[in-house]
């Protein structure tokens, strides 16, 4: 690890107990759905209530800094993400300064195109790019979601489904839910791929190339639990 990363990384690891207060708790998804006001009551048939999410078209021919400008200018995303970052900052002795420094250091190692998208989004959200760089590893430090691959009865089609069962880790389930959107990425005026995304996060958690293939990122359980995984990261 580069010497410049050692101090902020140690601070981050030392702060994780406070940040991840109950992240290791395994609770009923149905009861959590009610607790977080996603559902009116626990469902008996394993079918949670649904919600509509916004859709955006991201033009890959545009400059990286401009691709997510409209997405990150979404007032709900701005409110939710600002509240989340403020909550984290209040719980840290330095107000999140080291996290921002750590994030900005991460940003230096990102590909220029990726870093440009991140910088453009941070500008639209009116937050430090270091916060966004930091949250790019948030899913890796957590675990949730499951994908299903199903063949139709006639075996002519394959259905790729994925739940977004945001659980109560970090108490940010509501934030993730309210920042979810559907992105259609275009290149040369044609659809290149489609992704279900979370505002402020980049890359594909669940995506599909029409007529091609689908990809997904899901839960990974590591022997030794969360802390063993954090140490591995």
mmCIF file of N, CA, C and O in Angstrom, residues 12-66:
data_model
loop_
_atom_site.group_PDB
_atom_site.id
_atom_site.type_symbol
_atom_site.label_atom_id
_atom_site.label_comp_id
_atom_site.label_asym_id
_atom_site.label_seq_id
_atom_site.Cartn_x
_atom_site.Cartn_y
_atom_site.Cartn_z
ATOM 1 N N UNK A 12 -9.849 4.876 8.642
ATOM 2 C CA UNK A 12 -11.099 4.323 8.141
ATOM 3 C C UNK A 12 -11.436 3.019 8.855
ATOM 4 O O UNK A 12 -12.566 2.837 9.329
ATOM 5 N N UNK A 13 -10.460 2.125 8.964
ATOM 6 C CA UNK A 13 -10.680 0.836 9.622
ATOM 7 C C UNK A 13 -11.024 1.042 11.092
ATOM 8 O O UNK A 13 -11.922 0.388 11.640
ATOM 9 N N UNK A 14 -10.341 1.996 11.752
ATOM 10 C CA UNK A 14 -10.609 2.262 13.164
ATOM 11 C C UNK A 14 -12.009 2.835 13.375
ATOM 12 O O UNK A 14 -12.613 2.661 14.437
ATOM 13 N N UNK A 15 -12.537 3.518 12.366
ATOM 14 C CA UNK A 15 -13.846 4.156 12.478
ATOM 15 C C UNK A 15 -14.982 3.214 12.107
ATOM 16 O O UNK A 15 -16.148 3.521 12.362
ATOM 17 N N UNK A 16 -14.660 2.072 11.517
ATOM 18 C CA UNK A 16 -15.700 1.170 11.039
ATOM 19 C C UNK A 16 -16.653 0.684 12.133
ATOM 20 O O UNK A 16 -17.852 0.544 11.874
ATOM 21 N N UNK A 17 -16.198 0.405 13.381
ATOM 22 C CA UNK A 17 -17.160 -0.045 14.394
ATOM 23 C C UNK A 17 -18.297 0.946 14.601
ATOM 24 O O UNK A 17 -19.443 0.551 14.803
ATOM 25 N N UNK A 18 -17.967 2.234 14.570
ATOM 26 C CA UNK A 18 -19.013 3.250 14.763
ATOM 27 C C UNK A 18 -19.896 3.366 13.530
ATOM 28 O O UNK A 18 -21.109 3.516 13.626
ATOM 29 N N UNK A 19 -19.269 3.289 12.360
ATOM 30 C CA UNK A 19 -20.030 3.427 11.123
ATOM 31 C C UNK A 19 -20.895 2.196 10.874
ATOM 32 O O UNK A 19 -22.058 2.282 10.500
ATOM 33 N N UNK A 20 -20.311 1.010 11.110
ATOM 34 C CA UNK A 20 -21.020 -0.231 10.848
ATOM 35 C C UNK A 20 -21.631 -0.784 12.144
ATOM 36 O O UNK A 20 -21.478 -1.946 12.463
ATOM 37 N N UNK A 21 -22.304 0.058 12.877
ATOM 38 C CA UNK A 21 -22.803 -0.291 14.204
ATOM 39 C C UNK A 21 -23.558 -1.614 14.220
ATOM 40 O O UNK A 21 -23.320 -2.473 15.066
ATOM 41 N N UNK A 22 -24.474 -1.798 13.287
ATOM 42 C CA UNK A 22 -25.241 -3.041 13.299
ATOM 43 C C UNK A 22 -25.205 -3.738 11.956
ATOM 44 O O UNK A 22 -26.105 -4.464 11.585
ATOM 45 N N UNK A 23 -24.130 -3.512 11.203
ATOM 46 C CA UNK A 23 -24.087 -4.078 9.856
ATOM 47 C C UNK A 23 -24.024 -5.599 9.855
ATOM 48 O O UNK A 23 -24.416 -6.240 8.895
ATOM 49 N N UNK A 24 -23.548 -6.196 10.945
ATOM 50 C CA UNK A 24 -23.432 -7.639 10.978
ATOM 51 C C UNK A 24 -24.702 -8.348 11.392
ATOM 52 O O UNK A 24 -24.772 -9.566 11.361
ATOM 53 N N UNK A 25 -25.738 -7.596 11.798
ATOM 54 C CA UNK A 25 -26.981 -8.209 12.223
ATOM 55 C C UNK A 25 -27.693 -8.857 11.040
ATOM 56 O O UNK A 25 -27.847 -8.246 9.990
ATOM 57 N N UNK A 26 -28.145 -10.054 11.208
ATOM 58 C CA UNK A 26 -28.924 -10.732 10.187
ATOM 59 C C UNK A 26 -30.375 -10.757 10.657
ATOM 60 O O UNK A 26 -30.714 -11.403 11.646
ATOM 61 N N UNK A 27 -31.224 -10.009 9.992
ATOM 62 C CA UNK A 27 -32.610 -9.878 10.419
ATOM 63 C C UNK A 27 -33.532 -10.281 9.284
ATOM 64 O O UNK A 27 -33.137 -10.381 8.129
ATOM 65 N N UNK A 28 -34.788 -10.498 9.638
ATOM 66 C CA UNK A 28 -35.790 -10.852 8.651
ATOM 67 C C UNK A 28 -35.977 -9.707 7.665
ATOM 68 O O UNK A 28 -36.224 -8.565 8.059
ATOM 69 N N UNK A 29 -35.874 -10.007 6.366
ATOM 70 C CA UNK A 29 -36.075 -8.989 5.348
ATOM 71 C C UNK A 29 -37.498 -8.445 5.426
ATOM 72 O O UNK A 29 -37.735 -7.245 5.273
ATOM 73 N N UNK A 30 -38.474 -9.327 5.703
ATOM 74 C CA UNK A 30 -39.866 -8.897 5.775
ATOM 75 C C UNK A 30 -40.072 -7.888 6.905
ATOM 76 O O UNK A 30 -40.738 -6.867 6.742
ATOM 77 N N UNK A 31 -39.481 -8.159 8.076
ATOM 78 C CA UNK A 31 -39.628 -7.244 9.203
ATOM 79 C C UNK A 31 -38.846 -5.957 8.977
ATOM 80 O O UNK A 31 -39.273 -4.869 9.366
ATOM 81 N N UNK A 32 -37.672 -6.077 8.346
ATOM 82 C CA UNK A 32 -36.886 -4.892 8.036
ATOM 83 C C UNK A 32 -37.638 -3.997 7.053
ATOM 84 O O UNK A 32 -37.587 -2.776 7.144
ATOM 85 N N UNK A 33 -38.350 -4.606 6.123
ATOM 86 C CA UNK A 33 -39.132 -3.857 5.146
ATOM 87 C C UNK A 33 -40.131 -2.945 5.851
ATOM 88 O O UNK A 33 -40.322 -1.791 5.473
ATOM 89 N N UNK A 34 -40.748 -3.447 6.920
ATOM 90 C CA UNK A 34 -41.701 -2.651 7.691
ATOM 91 C C UNK A 34 -40.966 -1.605 8.528
ATOM 92 O O UNK A 34 -41.347 -0.430 8.577
ATOM 93 N N UNK A 35 -39.894 -2.019 9.172
ATOM 94 C CA UNK A 35 -39.125 -1.133 10.042
ATOM 95 C C UNK A 35 -38.629 0.100 9.295
ATOM 96 O O UNK A 35 -38.606 1.211 9.833
ATOM 97 N N UNK A 36 -38.235 -0.095 8.042
ATOM 98 C CA UNK A 36 -37.703 1.004 7.248
ATOM 99 C C UNK A 36 -38.765 1.703 6.401
ATOM 100 O O UNK A 36 -38.461 2.503 5.532
ATOM 101 N N UNK A 37 -40.034 1.372 6.716
ATOM 102 C CA UNK A 37 -41.173 2.013 6.035
ATOM 103 C C UNK A 37 -41.231 1.723 4.544
ATOM 104 O O UNK A 37 -41.752 2.520 3.757
ATOM 105 N N UNK A 38 -40.667 0.578 4.134
ATOM 106 C CA UNK A 38 -40.790 0.164 2.737
ATOM 107 C C UNK A 38 -42.121 -0.557 2.531
ATOM 108 O O UNK A 38 -42.689 -0.521 1.444
ATOM 109 N N UNK A 39 -42.595 -1.241 3.572
ATOM 110 C CA UNK A 39 -43.822 -2.026 3.488
ATOM 111 C C UNK A 39 -44.748 -1.665 4.641
ATOM 112 O O UNK A 39 -44.291 -1.239 5.711
ATOM 113 N N UNK A 40 -46.038 -1.851 4.437
ATOM 114 C CA UNK A 40 -47.012 -1.563 5.483
ATOM 115 C C UNK A 40 -47.068 -2.683 6.511
ATOM 116 O O UNK A 40 -47.380 -2.456 7.678
ATOM 117 N N UNK A 41 -46.776 -3.905 6.073
ATOM 118 C CA UNK A 41 -46.764 -5.061 6.967
ATOM 119 C C UNK A 41 -45.890 -6.146 6.353
ATOM 120 O O UNK A 41 -45.650 -6.141 5.138
ATOM 121 N N UNK A 42 -45.377 -7.061 7.191
ATOM 122 C CA UNK A 42 -44.553 -8.138 6.637
ATOM 123 C C UNK A 42 -45.363 -8.932 5.624
ATOM 124 O O UNK A 42 -46.543 -9.213 5.847
ATOM 125 N N UNK A 43 -44.758 -9.259 4.497
ATOM 126 C CA UNK A 43 -45.496 -9.999 3.486
ATOM 127 C C UNK A 43 -45.416 -11.486 3.754
ATOM 128 O O UNK A 43 -44.401 -12.009 4.190
ATOM 129 N N UNK A 44 -46.534 -12.169 3.468
ATOM 130 C CA UNK A 44 -46.614 -13.597 3.738
ATOM 131 C C UNK A 44 -46.225 -14.423 2.525
ATOM 132 O O UNK A 44 -45.905 -15.593 2.638
ATOM 133 N N UNK A 45 -46.243 -13.797 1.353
ATOM 134 C CA UNK A 45 -45.977 -14.555 0.135
ATOM 135 C C UNK A 45 -44.623 -14.222 -0.483
ATOM 136 O O UNK A 45 -44.360 -14.531 -1.642
ATOM 137 N N UNK A 46 -43.763 -13.591 0.308
ATOM 138 C CA UNK A 46 -42.409 -13.257 -0.134
ATOM 139 C C UNK A 46 -42.379 -12.289 -1.317
ATOM 140 O O UNK A 46 -41.406 -12.238 -2.065
ATOM 141 N N UNK A 47 -43.434 -11.495 -1.493
ATOM 142 C CA UNK A 47 -43.464 -10.504 -2.553
ATOM 143 C C UNK A 47 -43.530 -9.110 -1.942
ATOM 144 O O UNK A 47 -44.580 -8.680 -1.466
ATOM 145 N N UNK A 48 -42.400 -8.397 -1.892
ATOM 146 C CA UNK A 48 -42.394 -7.065 -1.283
ATOM 147 C C UNK A 48 -43.124 -6.050 -2.152
ATOM 148 O O UNK A 48 -43.351 -6.265 -3.341
ATOM 149 N N UNK A 49 -43.507 -4.951 -1.533
ATOM 150 C CA UNK A 49 -44.112 -3.862 -2.283
ATOM 151 C C UNK A 49 -43.070 -3.254 -3.216
ATOM 152 O O UNK A 49 -41.874 -3.310 -2.974
ATOM 153 N N UNK A 50 -43.528 -2.664 -4.295
ATOM 154 C CA UNK A 50 -42.631 -2.088 -5.283
ATOM 155 C C UNK A 50 -42.763 -0.578 -5.322
ATOM 156 O O UNK A 50 -43.665 -0.001 -4.718
ATOM 157 N N UNK A 51 -41.868 0.058 -6.040
ATOM 158 C CA UNK A 51 -41.921 1.508 -6.204
ATOM 159 C C UNK A 51 -41.398 1.852 -7.588
ATOM 160 O O UNK A 51 -40.614 1.115 -8.180
ATOM 161 N N UNK A 52 -41.868 2.967 -8.109
ATOM 162 C CA UNK A 52 -41.378 3.445 -9.393
ATOM 163 C C UNK A 52 -40.035 4.145 -9.195
ATOM 164 O O UNK A 52 -39.811 4.804 -8.169
ATOM 165 N N UNK A 53 -39.141 4.008 -10.157
ATOM 166 C CA UNK A 53 -37.850 4.695 -10.095
ATOM 167 C C UNK A 53 -37.658 5.507 -11.375
ATOM 168 O O UNK A 53 -38.210 5.155 -12.425
ATOM 169 N N UNK A 54 -36.899 6.595 -11.318
ATOM 170 C CA UNK A 54 -36.683 7.409 -12.515
ATOM 171 C C UNK A 54 -35.788 6.716 -13.528
ATOM 172 O O UNK A 54 -35.012 5.824 -13.178
ATOM 173 N N UNK A 55 -35.915 7.114 -14.774
ATOM 174 C CA UNK A 55 -35.082 6.588 -15.848
ATOM 175 C C UNK A 55 -34.306 7.733 -16.491
ATOM 176 O O UNK A 55 -34.824 8.837 -16.646
ATOM 177 N N UNK A 56 -33.068 7.459 -16.850
ATOM 178 C CA UNK A 56 -32.221 8.462 -17.486
ATOM 179 C C UNK A 56 -31.494 7.837 -18.665
ATOM 180 O O UNK A 56 -31.199 6.634 -18.670
ATOM 181 N N UNK A 57 -31.181 8.667 -19.655
ATOM 182 C CA UNK A 57 -30.349 8.255 -20.774
ATOM 183 C C UNK A 57 -28.980 8.886 -20.604
ATOM 184 O O UNK A 57 -28.864 10.101 -20.440
ATOM 185 N N UNK A 58 -27.947 8.066 -20.584
ATOM 186 C CA UNK A 58 -26.577 8.543 -20.413
ATOM 187 C C UNK A 58 -25.859 8.393 -21.755
ATOM 188 O O UNK A 58 -25.708 7.278 -22.264
ATOM 189 N N UNK A 59 -25.428 9.510 -22.305
ATOM 190 C CA UNK A 59 -24.790 9.536 -23.616
ATOM 191 C C UNK A 59 -23.280 9.325 -23.472
ATOM 192 O O UNK A 59 -22.557 10.198 -22.988
ATOM 193 N N UNK A 60 -22.800 8.174 -23.908
ATOM 194 C CA UNK A 60 -21.377 7.853 -23.783
ATOM 195 C C UNK A 60 -20.512 8.652 -24.753
ATOM 196 O O UNK A 60 -19.280 8.655 -24.630
ATOM 197 N N UNK A 61 -21.140 9.337 -25.711
ATOM 198 C CA UNK A 61 -20.391 10.190 -26.629
ATOM 199 C C UNK A 61 -20.098 11.558 -26.015
ATOM 200 O O UNK A 61 -19.280 12.316 -26.538
ATOM 201 N N UNK A 62 -20.775 11.860 -24.900
ATOM 202 C CA UNK A 62 -20.539 13.133 -24.208
ATOM 203 C C UNK A 62 -19.263 13.041 -23.385
ATOM 204 O O UNK A 62 -18.754 11.946 -23.107
ATOM 205 N N UNK A 63 -18.723 14.197 -23.014
ATOM 206 C CA UNK A 63 -17.543 14.218 -22.149
ATOM 207 C C UNK A 63 -17.879 13.523 -20.832
ATOM 208 O O UNK A 63 -19.000 13.648 -20.342
ATOM 209 N N UNK A 64 -16.941 12.753 -20.252
ATOM 210 C CA UNK A 64 -17.209 12.036 -19.006
ATOM 211 C C UNK A 64 -17.812 12.924 -17.920
ATOM 212 O O UNK A 64 -18.712 12.494 -17.191
ATOM 213 N N UNK A 65 -17.326 14.172 -17.834
ATOM 214 C CA UNK A 65 -17.807 15.081 -16.791
ATOM 215 C C UNK A 65 -19.277 15.445 -16.961
ATOM 216 O O UNK A 65 -19.929 15.890 -16.008
ATOM 217 N N UNK A 66 -19.816 15.273 -18.167
ATOM 218 C CA UNK A 66 -21.198 15.683 -18.438
ATOM 219 C C UNK A 66 -22.194 14.526 -18.469
ATOM 220 O O UNK A 66 -23.406 14.758 -18.521
#
